[in-house]
């Protein structure tokens, strides 16, 4: 069984590899055969050249790391604050009555609309950028957690209570655990919103980050740099989703019905 | 002794749906509550379990009043009660072993592993302790529910139609297992069921509950030797009498 799995993985790896190489070849051919539109048609070779250039002269890695750090910091702070808040709101009728309407009133405001006021209030330093990412992540995670807690089978809670579970255990071992699927869904949406907010935050002022490099490329009409930044942002989002999927597979392995040990 | 005293339950919109019910459950007895769907059997059981505040009346367990009941922040508030539910309600993200260990740890029991394995082996899940409930059959999940409830060595075992979703073979196997575990522990057992056969096969006495609002209509002692066979004349006579009483009420 394992051998078959291994063979399938190798086959999949080669299929994906060949597809990527094929697409790059078509891309290269198209850009070479359209010399008049070279400003729009950037060839893969051009992109590699730009990446090397940026790496050497503009600390591409440093800018990428800065962006990733901002995204992850905002996302983690959002998880730490919104998951307990969501569980509290989902568990308590009073919290749903008095606190939830406040968040519901704030949530329709597009996170991007917060940018000017946050930049004025907190300045253009790292705190304002992380706070903007946090704002993007917070609401999707909060509402998914509330929904997750509300959809927990009440008899499951009774099953724990009748066997002696206190409120703390009900919250940590039953509600949180049962809502994890919803929470992961919220984190996935939140991380995408956080990435949008990261780019917006870096576009407005500041001198570091992939968003800044993108803005700079636009100022000087550097098409390869723009596309490279977009690719890097896409890869960042893909990697963050990958980490979330990995964590979900780890925590929610029981859904797949795998035997442990 | 567990006593339900003048228990009533109702909603503002629909009025009273249950009671008043006054019933005593002597220590070590096996009582079956039988009644039509919607007569409030499960509600009554949840009130006995301390999980639903009655509109009126109280439950007394060994001279301790159960209501009004506070929701405690810390673990361990059990009064020696265990419960088996209709769909087992084991925790799907825990393995069979973890499910039993979890309820043991809630009661402050240390070194839960050996004790949990002992009970899993007793119900025939000794080889499946690493499996998640989704990997077990319906009968095995109910066995897990039984192991989880009995591992706590309860003084009061409450069962809410635990076998109704099982096929006849699994059901009669579990009846035998339940009777064996109960006769070893001699806890007070209360079974809610709408299956007269199940009630006659298992219980020392059968309490018939009439429909809305649910009230005790008749208490019938079962004086048949165990194991009981539905082919015996006494069994069939009792079943016939119960069936007639149910139709009358």
PDB file of N, CA, C and O in Angstrom, chain A residues 91 153 155-171 173-175 177-178 251-261, chain B residues 42 46 49 51 71-78 81-83 85 89-95 102-103 106-107 130 132 134-135 148-149 152 160:
ATOM      1  N   UNK A  91     -21.081  31.134  23.742  1.00  0.00           N
ATOM      2  CA  UNK A  91     -21.509  30.406  24.938  1.00  0.00           C
ATOM      3  C   UNK A  91     -22.515  31.202  25.761  1.00  0.00           C
ATOM      4  O   UNK A  91     -23.402  30.641  26.389  1.00  0.00           O
ATOM      5  N   UNK A 153     -23.564  20.433  19.139  1.00  0.00           N
ATOM      6  CA  UNK A 153     -24.723  19.665  19.605  1.00  0.00           C
ATOM      7  C   UNK A 153     -24.896  19.854  21.120  1.00  0.00           C
ATOM      8  O   UNK A 153     -24.000  19.473  21.900  1.00  0.00           O
ATOM      9  N   UNK A 155     -26.509  18.328  23.299  1.00  0.00           N
ATOM     10  CA  UNK A 155     -26.456  17.093  24.090  1.00  0.00           C
ATOM     11  C   UNK A 155     -25.018  16.624  24.330  1.00  0.00           C
ATOM     12  O   UNK A 155     -24.756  15.868  25.260  1.00  0.00           O
ATOM     13  N   UNK A 156     -24.105  17.060  23.442  1.00  0.00           N
ATOM     14  CA  UNK A 156     -22.697  16.727  23.645  1.00  0.00           C
ATOM     15  C   UNK A 156     -22.173  17.446  24.897  1.00  0.00           C
ATOM     16  O   UNK A 156     -21.387  16.887  25.671  1.00  0.00           O
ATOM     17  N   UNK A 157     -22.647  18.681  25.073  1.00  0.00           N
ATOM     18  CA  UNK A 157     -22.272  19.446  26.273  1.00  0.00           C
ATOM     19  C   UNK A 157     -22.891  18.775  27.499  1.00  0.00           C
ATOM     20  O   UNK A 157     -22.236  18.607  28.530  1.00  0.00           O
ATOM     21  N   UNK A 158     -24.159  18.341  27.355  1.00  0.00           N
ATOM     22  CA  UNK A 158     -24.820  17.667  28.480  1.00  0.00           C
ATOM     23  C   UNK A 158     -24.088  16.380  28.840  1.00  0.00           C
ATOM     24  O   UNK A 158     -23.909  16.053  30.014  1.00  0.00           O
ATOM     25  N   UNK A 159     -23.636  15.671  27.792  1.00  0.00           N
ATOM     26  CA  UNK A 159     -22.905  14.425  28.009  1.00  0.00           C
ATOM     27  C   UNK A 159     -21.656  14.666  28.852  1.00  0.00           C
ATOM     28  O   UNK A 159     -21.305  13.850  29.708  1.00  0.00           O
ATOM     29  N   UNK A 160     -20.990  15.798  28.618  1.00  0.00           N
ATOM     30  CA  UNK A 160     -19.802  16.125  29.420  1.00  0.00           C
ATOM     31  C   UNK A 160     -20.205  16.572  30.821  1.00  0.00           C
ATOM     32  O   UNK A 160     -19.613  16.156  31.814  1.00  0.00           O
ATOM     33  N   UNK A 161     -21.244  17.401  30.899  1.00  0.00           N
ATOM     34  CA  UNK A 161     -21.649  17.961  32.199  1.00  0.00           C
ATOM     35  C   UNK A 161     -22.125  16.870  33.143  1.00  0.00           C
ATOM     36  O   UNK A 161     -21.811  16.879  34.329  1.00  0.00           O
ATOM     37  N   UNK A 162     -22.913  15.929  32.597  1.00  0.00           N
ATOM     38  CA  UNK A 162     -23.474  14.900  33.468  1.00  0.00           C
ATOM     39  C   UNK A 162     -22.366  14.014  34.038  1.00  0.00           C
ATOM     40  O   UNK A 162     -22.505  13.449  35.118  1.00  0.00           O
ATOM     41  N   UNK A 163     -21.230  13.946  33.313  1.00  0.00           N
ATOM     42  CA  UNK A 163     -20.117  13.155  33.829  1.00  0.00           C
ATOM     43  C   UNK A 163     -19.156  13.998  34.668  1.00  0.00           C
ATOM     44  O   UNK A 163     -18.077  13.542  35.010  1.00  0.00           O
ATOM     45  N   UNK A 164     -19.559  15.239  34.943  1.00  0.00           N
ATOM     46  CA  UNK A 164     -18.808  16.034  35.915  1.00  0.00           C
ATOM     47  C   UNK A 164     -17.989  17.178  35.356  1.00  0.00           C
ATOM     48  O   UNK A 164     -17.188  17.761  36.088  1.00  0.00           O
ATOM     49  N   UNK A 165     -18.167  17.521  34.069  1.00  0.00           N
ATOM     50  CA  UNK A 165     -17.365  18.603  33.506  1.00  0.00           C
ATOM     51  C   UNK A 165     -17.857  19.957  34.004  1.00  0.00           C
ATOM     52  O   UNK A 165     -19.055  20.242  33.937  1.00  0.00           O
ATOM     53  N   UNK A 166     -16.930  20.773  34.493  1.00  0.00           N
ATOM     54  CA  UNK A 166     -17.257  22.147  34.883  1.00  0.00           C
ATOM     55  C   UNK A 166     -17.220  23.039  33.644  1.00  0.00           C
ATOM     56  O   UNK A 166     -16.876  22.590  32.549  1.00  0.00           O
ATOM     57  N   UNK A 167     -17.546  24.313  33.855  1.00  0.00           N
ATOM     58  CA  UNK A 167     -17.653  25.240  32.713  1.00  0.00           C
ATOM     59  C   UNK A 167     -16.311  25.381  31.974  1.00  0.00           C
ATOM     60  O   UNK A 167     -16.276  25.444  30.753  1.00  0.00           O
ATOM     61  N   UNK A 168     -15.215  25.401  32.732  1.00  0.00           N
ATOM     62  CA  UNK A 168     -13.897  25.560  32.107  1.00  0.00           C
ATOM     63  C   UNK A 168     -13.610  24.396  31.151  1.00  0.00           C
ATOM     64  O   UNK A 168     -13.165  24.595  30.018  1.00  0.00           O
ATOM     65  N   UNK A 169     -13.898  23.170  31.606  1.00  0.00           N
ATOM     66  CA  UNK A 169     -13.665  21.989  30.760  1.00  0.00           C
ATOM     67  C   UNK A 169     -14.612  21.985  29.567  1.00  0.00           C
ATOM     68  O   UNK A 169     -14.218  21.630  28.454  1.00  0.00           O
ATOM     69  N   UNK A 170     -15.864  22.386  29.796  1.00  0.00           N
ATOM     70  CA  UNK A 170     -16.823  22.441  28.685  1.00  0.00           C
ATOM     71  C   UNK A 170     -16.300  23.387  27.597  1.00  0.00           C
ATOM     72  O   UNK A 170     -16.337  23.072  26.397  1.00  0.00           O
ATOM     73  N   UNK A 171     -15.754  24.536  28.028  1.00  0.00           N
ATOM     74  CA  UNK A 171     -15.263  25.520  27.050  1.00  0.00           C
ATOM     75  C   UNK A 171     -14.019  24.998  26.335  1.00  0.00           C
ATOM     76  O   UNK A 171     -13.935  25.021  25.109  1.00  0.00           O
ATOM     77  N   UNK A 173     -12.464  21.818  26.394  1.00  0.00           N
ATOM     78  CA  UNK A 173     -12.381  20.460  25.842  1.00  0.00           C
ATOM     79  C   UNK A 173     -13.541  20.118  24.909  1.00  0.00           C
ATOM     80  O   UNK A 173     -13.420  19.198  24.104  1.00  0.00           O
ATOM     81  N   UNK A 174     -14.673  20.812  25.055  1.00  0.00           N
ATOM     82  CA  UNK A 174     -15.831  20.454  24.223  1.00  0.00           C
ATOM     83  C   UNK A 174     -16.118  21.541  23.176  1.00  0.00           C
ATOM     84  O   UNK A 174     -16.052  21.273  21.972  1.00  0.00           O
ATOM     85  N   UNK A 175     -16.386  22.769  23.643  1.00  0.00           N
ATOM     86  CA  UNK A 175     -16.771  23.827  22.695  1.00  0.00           C
ATOM     87  C   UNK A 175     -15.639  24.154  21.727  1.00  0.00           C
ATOM     88  O   UNK A 175     -15.835  24.190  20.512  1.00  0.00           O
ATOM     89  N   UNK A 177     -12.991  22.399  20.970  1.00  0.00           N
ATOM     90  CA  UNK A 177     -12.629  21.238  20.136  1.00  0.00           C
ATOM     91  C   UNK A 177     -13.675  20.982  19.041  1.00  0.00           C
ATOM     92  O   UNK A 177     -13.330  20.684  17.905  1.00  0.00           O
ATOM     93  N   UNK A 178     -14.961  21.132  19.424  1.00  0.00           N
ATOM     94  CA  UNK A 178     -16.019  20.894  18.442  1.00  0.00           C
ATOM     95  C   UNK A 178     -16.042  21.980  17.370  1.00  0.00           C
ATOM     96  O   UNK A 178     -16.465  21.729  16.245  1.00  0.00           O
ATOM     97  N   UNK A 251      -4.867  18.457  13.776  1.00  0.00           N
ATOM     98  CA  UNK A 251      -5.837  18.540  14.872  1.00  0.00           C
ATOM     99  C   UNK A 251      -7.117  17.782  14.568  1.00  0.00           C
ATOM    100  O   UNK A 251      -7.787  17.322  15.466  1.00  0.00           O
ATOM    101  N   UNK A 252      -7.466  17.734  13.303  1.00  0.00           N
ATOM    102  CA  UNK A 252      -8.757  17.162  12.948  1.00  0.00           C
ATOM    103  C   UNK A 252      -8.599  15.801  12.268  1.00  0.00           C
ATOM    104  O   UNK A 252      -9.420  15.431  11.435  1.00  0.00           O
ATOM    105  N   UNK A 253      -7.531  15.081  12.620  1.00  0.00           N
ATOM    106  CA  UNK A 253      -7.274  13.806  11.950  1.00  0.00           C
ATOM    107  C   UNK A 253      -8.406  12.800  12.183  1.00  0.00           C
ATOM    108  O   UNK A 253      -8.636  11.914  11.367  1.00  0.00           O
ATOM    109  N   UNK A 254      -9.156  12.973  13.284  1.00  0.00           N
ATOM    110  CA  UNK A 254     -10.255  12.045  13.580  1.00  0.00           C
ATOM    111  C   UNK A 254     -11.333  12.082  12.511  1.00  0.00           C
ATOM    112  O   UNK A 254     -12.058  11.114  12.320  1.00  0.00           O
ATOM    113  N   UNK A 255     -11.456  13.201  11.796  1.00  0.00           N
ATOM    114  CA  UNK A 255     -12.486  13.284  10.752  1.00  0.00           C
ATOM    115  C   UNK A 255     -12.170  12.309   9.616  1.00  0.00           C
ATOM    116  O   UNK A 255     -13.059  11.767   8.989  1.00  0.00           O
ATOM    117  N   UNK A 256     -10.865  12.122   9.394  1.00  0.00           N
ATOM    118  CA  UNK A 256     -10.471  11.161   8.371  1.00  0.00           C
ATOM    119  C   UNK A 256     -10.559   9.732   8.866  1.00  0.00           C
ATOM    120  O   UNK A 256     -10.443   8.793   8.093  1.00  0.00           O
ATOM    121  N   UNK A 257     -10.739   9.577  10.182  1.00  0.00           N
ATOM    122  CA  UNK A 257     -10.905   8.252  10.767  1.00  0.00           C
ATOM    123  C   UNK A 257      -9.615   7.456  10.831  1.00  0.00           C
ATOM    124  O   UNK A 257      -9.627   6.245  10.793  1.00  0.00           O
ATOM    125  N   UNK A 258      -8.444   8.168  10.931  1.00  0.00           N
ATOM    126  CA  UNK A 258      -7.177   7.434  11.044  1.00  0.00           C
ATOM    127  C   UNK A 258      -7.001   6.915  12.472  1.00  0.00           C
ATOM    128  O   UNK A 258      -7.310   7.618  13.423  1.00  0.00           O
ATOM    129  N   UNK A 259      -6.492   5.712  12.593  1.00  0.00           N
ATOM    130  CA  UNK A 259      -6.230   5.159  13.918  1.00  0.00           C
ATOM    131  C   UNK A 259      -4.936   5.751  14.440  1.00  0.00           C
ATOM    132  O   UNK A 259      -3.978   5.895  13.684  1.00  0.00           O
ATOM    133  N   UNK A 260      -4.922   6.102  15.722  1.00  0.00           N
ATOM    134  CA  UNK A 260      -3.703   6.685  16.284  1.00  0.00           C
ATOM    135  C   UNK A 260      -2.815   5.600  16.867  1.00  0.00           C
ATOM    136  O   UNK A 260      -3.245   4.491  17.112  1.00  0.00           O
ATOM    137  N   UNK A 261      -1.572   5.974  17.142  1.00  0.00           N
ATOM    138  CA  UNK A 261      -0.653   5.068  17.819  1.00  0.00           C
ATOM    139  C   UNK A 261       0.075   4.149  16.891  1.00  0.00           C
ATOM    140  O   UNK A 261      -0.091   4.149  15.707  1.00  0.00           O
TER     141      UNK A 261
ATOM    142  N   UNK B  42     -37.801  11.716  28.355  1.00  0.00           N
ATOM    143  CA  UNK B  42     -36.416  12.200  28.288  1.00  0.00           C
ATOM    144  C   UNK B  42     -36.243  13.442  29.146  1.00  0.00           C
ATOM    145  O   UNK B  42     -35.233  13.588  29.854  1.00  0.00           O
ATOM    146  N   UNK B  46     -33.607  13.926  32.143  1.00  0.00           N
ATOM    147  CA  UNK B  46     -32.648  15.037  32.222  1.00  0.00           C
ATOM    148  C   UNK B  46     -32.794  15.791  33.541  1.00  0.00           C
ATOM    149  O   UNK B  46     -31.810  16.282  34.094  1.00  0.00           O
ATOM    150  N   UNK B  49     -31.070  13.823  36.043  1.00  0.00           N
ATOM    151  CA  UNK B  49     -29.612  13.916  35.857  1.00  0.00           C
ATOM    152  C   UNK B  49     -29.055  15.255  36.331  1.00  0.00           C
ATOM    153  O   UNK B  49     -27.847  15.467  36.327  1.00  0.00           O
ATOM    154  N   UNK B  51     -29.659  18.096  34.816  1.00  0.00           N
ATOM    155  CA  UNK B  51     -29.288  18.867  33.629  1.00  0.00           C
ATOM    156  C   UNK B  51     -30.422  19.755  33.113  1.00  0.00           C
ATOM    157  O   UNK B  51     -30.276  20.426  32.099  1.00  0.00           O
ATOM    158  N   UNK B  71     -24.236  26.270  37.938  1.00  0.00           N
ATOM    159  CA  UNK B  71     -23.288  25.784  36.938  1.00  0.00           C
ATOM    160  C   UNK B  71     -21.883  26.066  37.463  1.00  0.00           C
ATOM    161  O   UNK B  71     -21.496  27.224  37.636  1.00  0.00           O
ATOM    162  N   UNK B  72     -21.146  25.032  37.782  1.00  0.00           N
ATOM    163  CA  UNK B  72     -19.833  25.215  38.401  1.00  0.00           C
ATOM    164  C   UNK B  72     -18.734  25.365  37.353  1.00  0.00           C
ATOM    165  O   UNK B  72     -18.817  24.815  36.265  1.00  0.00           O
ATOM    166  N   UNK B  73     -17.715  26.145  37.734  1.00  0.00           N
ATOM    167  CA  UNK B  73     -16.599  26.385  36.816  1.00  0.00           C
ATOM    168  C   UNK B  73     -15.625  25.211  36.824  1.00  0.00           C
ATOM    169  O   UNK B  73     -15.016  24.883  35.825  1.00  0.00           O
ATOM    170  N   UNK B  74     -15.540  24.537  37.981  1.00  0.00           N
ATOM    171  CA  UNK B  74     -14.570  23.437  38.101  1.00  0.00           C
ATOM    172  C   UNK B  74     -15.244  22.084  37.920  1.00  0.00           C
ATOM    173  O   UNK B  74     -16.466  21.954  38.050  1.00  0.00           O
ATOM    174  N   UNK B  75     -14.413  21.061  37.631  1.00  0.00           N
ATOM    175  CA  UNK B  75     -14.933  19.711  37.384  1.00  0.00           C
ATOM    176  C   UNK B  75     -15.301  19.000  38.685  1.00  0.00           C
ATOM    177  O   UNK B  75     -14.935  19.441  39.768  1.00  0.00           O
ATOM    178  N   UNK B  76     -16.019  17.881  38.520  1.00  0.00           N
ATOM    179  CA  UNK B  76     -16.208  16.972  39.644  1.00  0.00           C
ATOM    180  C   UNK B  76     -17.587  16.982  40.265  1.00  0.00           C
ATOM    181  O   UNK B  76     -17.853  16.236  41.196  1.00  0.00           O
ATOM    182  N   UNK B  77     -18.527  17.816  39.744  1.00  0.00           N
ATOM    183  CA  UNK B  77     -19.854  17.912  40.332  1.00  0.00           C
ATOM    184  C   UNK B  77     -20.764  16.851  39.699  1.00  0.00           C
ATOM    185  O   UNK B  77     -21.479  17.119  38.741  1.00  0.00           O
ATOM    186  N   UNK B  78     -20.736  15.618  40.208  1.00  0.00           N
ATOM    187  CA  UNK B  78     -21.449  14.530  39.521  1.00  0.00           C
ATOM    188  C   UNK B  78     -22.554  13.885  40.338  1.00  0.00           C
ATOM    189  O   UNK B  78     -23.477  13.320  39.780  1.00  0.00           O
ATOM    190  N   UNK B  81     -23.681  10.326  39.306  1.00  0.00           N
ATOM    191  CA  UNK B  81     -24.613  10.015  38.211  1.00  0.00           C
ATOM    192  C   UNK B  81     -23.824   9.763  36.922  1.00  0.00           C
ATOM    193  O   UNK B  81     -22.871  10.479  36.612  1.00  0.00           O
ATOM    194  N   UNK B  82     -24.224   8.741  36.176  1.00  0.00           N
ATOM    195  CA  UNK B  82     -23.706   8.536  34.813  1.00  0.00           C
ATOM    196  C   UNK B  82     -24.895   8.403  33.882  1.00  0.00           C
ATOM    197  O   UNK B  82     -25.981   8.010  34.326  1.00  0.00           O
ATOM    198  N   UNK B  83     -24.672   8.690  32.621  1.00  0.00           N
ATOM    199  CA  UNK B  83     -25.804   8.643  31.686  1.00  0.00           C
ATOM    200  C   UNK B  83     -25.371   8.062  30.349  1.00  0.00           C
ATOM    201  O   UNK B  83     -24.275   8.321  29.870  1.00  0.00           O
ATOM    202  N   UNK B  85     -26.750   7.844  26.393  1.00  0.00           N
ATOM    203  CA  UNK B  85     -27.714   8.570  25.564  1.00  0.00           C
ATOM    204  C   UNK B  85     -28.141   7.738  24.358  1.00  0.00           C
ATOM    205  O   UNK B  85     -27.508   6.744  24.010  1.00  0.00           O
ATOM    206  N   UNK B  89     -23.469   9.715  22.201  1.00  0.00           N
ATOM    207  CA  UNK B  89     -22.861  11.007  22.497  1.00  0.00           C
ATOM    208  C   UNK B  89     -21.469  10.885  23.099  1.00  0.00           C
ATOM    209  O   UNK B  89     -21.142  11.536  24.082  1.00  0.00           O
ATOM    210  N   UNK B  90     -20.694   9.991  22.507  1.00  0.00           N
ATOM    211  CA  UNK B  90     -19.277   9.961  22.859  1.00  0.00           C
ATOM    212  C   UNK B  90     -18.603  11.089  22.075  1.00  0.00           C
ATOM    213  O   UNK B  90     -19.175  11.608  21.119  1.00  0.00           O
ATOM    214  N   UNK B  91     -17.404  11.448  22.486  1.00  0.00           N
ATOM    215  CA  UNK B  91     -16.747  12.596  21.856  1.00  0.00           C
ATOM    216  C   UNK B  91     -15.990  12.130  20.609  1.00  0.00           C
ATOM    217  O   UNK B  91     -15.054  11.333  20.718  1.00  0.00           O
ATOM    218  N   UNK B  92     -16.399  12.612  19.425  1.00  0.00           N
ATOM    219  CA  UNK B  92     -15.882  12.031  18.181  1.00  0.00           C
ATOM    220  C   UNK B  92     -14.393  12.273  17.941  1.00  0.00           C
ATOM    221  O   UNK B  92     -13.776  11.546  17.185  1.00  0.00           O
ATOM    222  N   UNK B  93     -13.831  13.300  18.579  1.00  0.00           N
ATOM    223  CA  UNK B  93     -12.407  13.602  18.354  1.00  0.00           C
ATOM    224  C   UNK B  93     -11.507  12.845  19.330  1.00  0.00           C
ATOM    225  O   UNK B  93     -10.303  12.999  19.293  1.00  0.00           O
ATOM    226  N   UNK B  94     -12.104  12.055  20.199  1.00  0.00           N
ATOM    227  CA  UNK B  94     -11.300  11.255  21.134  1.00  0.00           C
ATOM    228  C   UNK B  94     -11.395   9.791  20.725  1.00  0.00           C
ATOM    229  O   UNK B  94     -12.448   9.338  20.270  1.00  0.00           O
ATOM    230  N   UNK B  95     -10.311   9.041  20.937  1.00  0.00           N
ATOM    231  CA  UNK B  95     -10.358   7.598  20.681  1.00  0.00           C
ATOM    232  C   UNK B  95     -11.221   6.948  21.778  1.00  0.00           C
ATOM    233  O   UNK B  95     -11.590   7.615  22.754  1.00  0.00           O
ATOM    234  N   UNK B 102     -11.265  10.394  29.714  1.00  0.00           N
ATOM    235  CA  UNK B 102     -11.728  11.771  29.921  1.00  0.00           C
ATOM    236  C   UNK B 102     -12.745  11.849  31.063  1.00  0.00           C
ATOM    237  O   UNK B 102     -12.612  12.666  31.970  1.00  0.00           O
ATOM    238  N   UNK B 103     -13.770  10.958  31.015  1.00  0.00           N
ATOM    239  CA  UNK B 103     -14.787  11.050  32.078  1.00  0.00           C
ATOM    240  C   UNK B 103     -14.212  10.641  33.435  1.00  0.00           C
ATOM    241  O   UNK B 103     -14.632  11.160  34.471  1.00  0.00           O
ATOM    242  N   UNK B 106     -12.463  13.632  34.814  1.00  0.00           N
ATOM    243  CA  UNK B 106     -13.402  14.647  35.306  1.00  0.00           C
ATOM    244  C   UNK B 106     -13.768  14.389  36.763  1.00  0.00           C
ATOM    245  O   UNK B 106     -14.106  15.306  37.502  1.00  0.00           O
ATOM    246  N   UNK B 107     -13.714  13.123  37.164  1.00  0.00           N
ATOM    247  CA  UNK B 107     -14.065  12.773  38.549  1.00  0.00           C
ATOM    248  C   UNK B 107     -12.837  12.752  39.449  1.00  0.00           C
ATOM    249  O   UNK B 107     -12.868  12.198  40.541  1.00  0.00           O
ATOM    250  N   UNK B 130      -7.866   2.134  20.269  1.00  0.00           N
ATOM    251  CA  UNK B 130      -7.243   3.247  19.557  1.00  0.00           C
ATOM    252  C   UNK B 130      -8.152   3.832  18.495  1.00  0.00           C
ATOM    253  O   UNK B 130      -7.788   4.790  17.826  1.00  0.00           O
ATOM    254  N   UNK B 132     -11.315   5.734  16.637  1.00  0.00           N
ATOM    255  CA  UNK B 132     -12.242   6.838  16.869  1.00  0.00           C
ATOM    256  C   UNK B 132     -13.670   6.307  16.716  1.00  0.00           C
ATOM    257  O   UNK B 132     -13.886   5.316  16.003  1.00  0.00           O
ATOM    258  N   UNK B 134     -15.981   7.174  14.875  1.00  0.00           N
ATOM    259  CA  UNK B 134     -16.402   7.064  13.462  1.00  0.00           C
ATOM    260  C   UNK B 134     -15.941   5.746  12.836  1.00  0.00           C
ATOM    261  O   UNK B 134     -16.446   5.350  11.783  1.00  0.00           O
ATOM    262  N   UNK B 135     -14.981   5.082  13.483  1.00  0.00           N
ATOM    263  CA  UNK B 135     -14.483   3.813  12.948  1.00  0.00           C
ATOM    264  C   UNK B 135     -15.176   2.606  13.578  1.00  0.00           C
ATOM    265  O   UNK B 135     -14.847   1.479  13.264  1.00  0.00           O
ATOM    266  N   UNK B 148     -18.025   3.850  29.213  1.00  0.00           N
ATOM    267  CA  UNK B 148     -17.755   5.182  29.750  1.00  0.00           C
ATOM    268  C   UNK B 148     -18.611   5.447  30.989  1.00  0.00           C
ATOM    269  O   UNK B 148     -18.129   5.984  31.982  1.00  0.00           O
ATOM    270  N   UNK B 149     -19.884   5.038  30.895  1.00  0.00           N
ATOM    271  CA  UNK B 149     -20.786   5.284  32.028  1.00  0.00           C
ATOM    272  C   UNK B 149     -20.416   4.402  33.220  1.00  0.00           C
ATOM    273  O   UNK B 149     -20.393   4.865  34.360  1.00  0.00           O
ATOM    274  N   UNK B 152     -17.166   4.980  35.615  1.00  0.00           N
ATOM    275  CA  UNK B 152     -17.246   5.964  36.706  1.00  0.00           C
ATOM    276  C   UNK B 152     -17.811   5.346  37.974  1.00  0.00           C
ATOM    277  O   UNK B 152     -17.928   6.025  38.996  1.00  0.00           O
ATOM    278  N   UNK B 160     -31.118   6.834  28.276  1.00  0.00           N
ATOM    279  CA  UNK B 160     -32.168   7.433  27.453  1.00  0.00           C
ATOM    280  C   UNK B 160     -32.251   6.691  26.118  1.00  0.00           C
ATOM    281  O   UNK B 160     -31.521   7.024  25.183  1.00  0.00           O
TER     282      UNK B 160
END
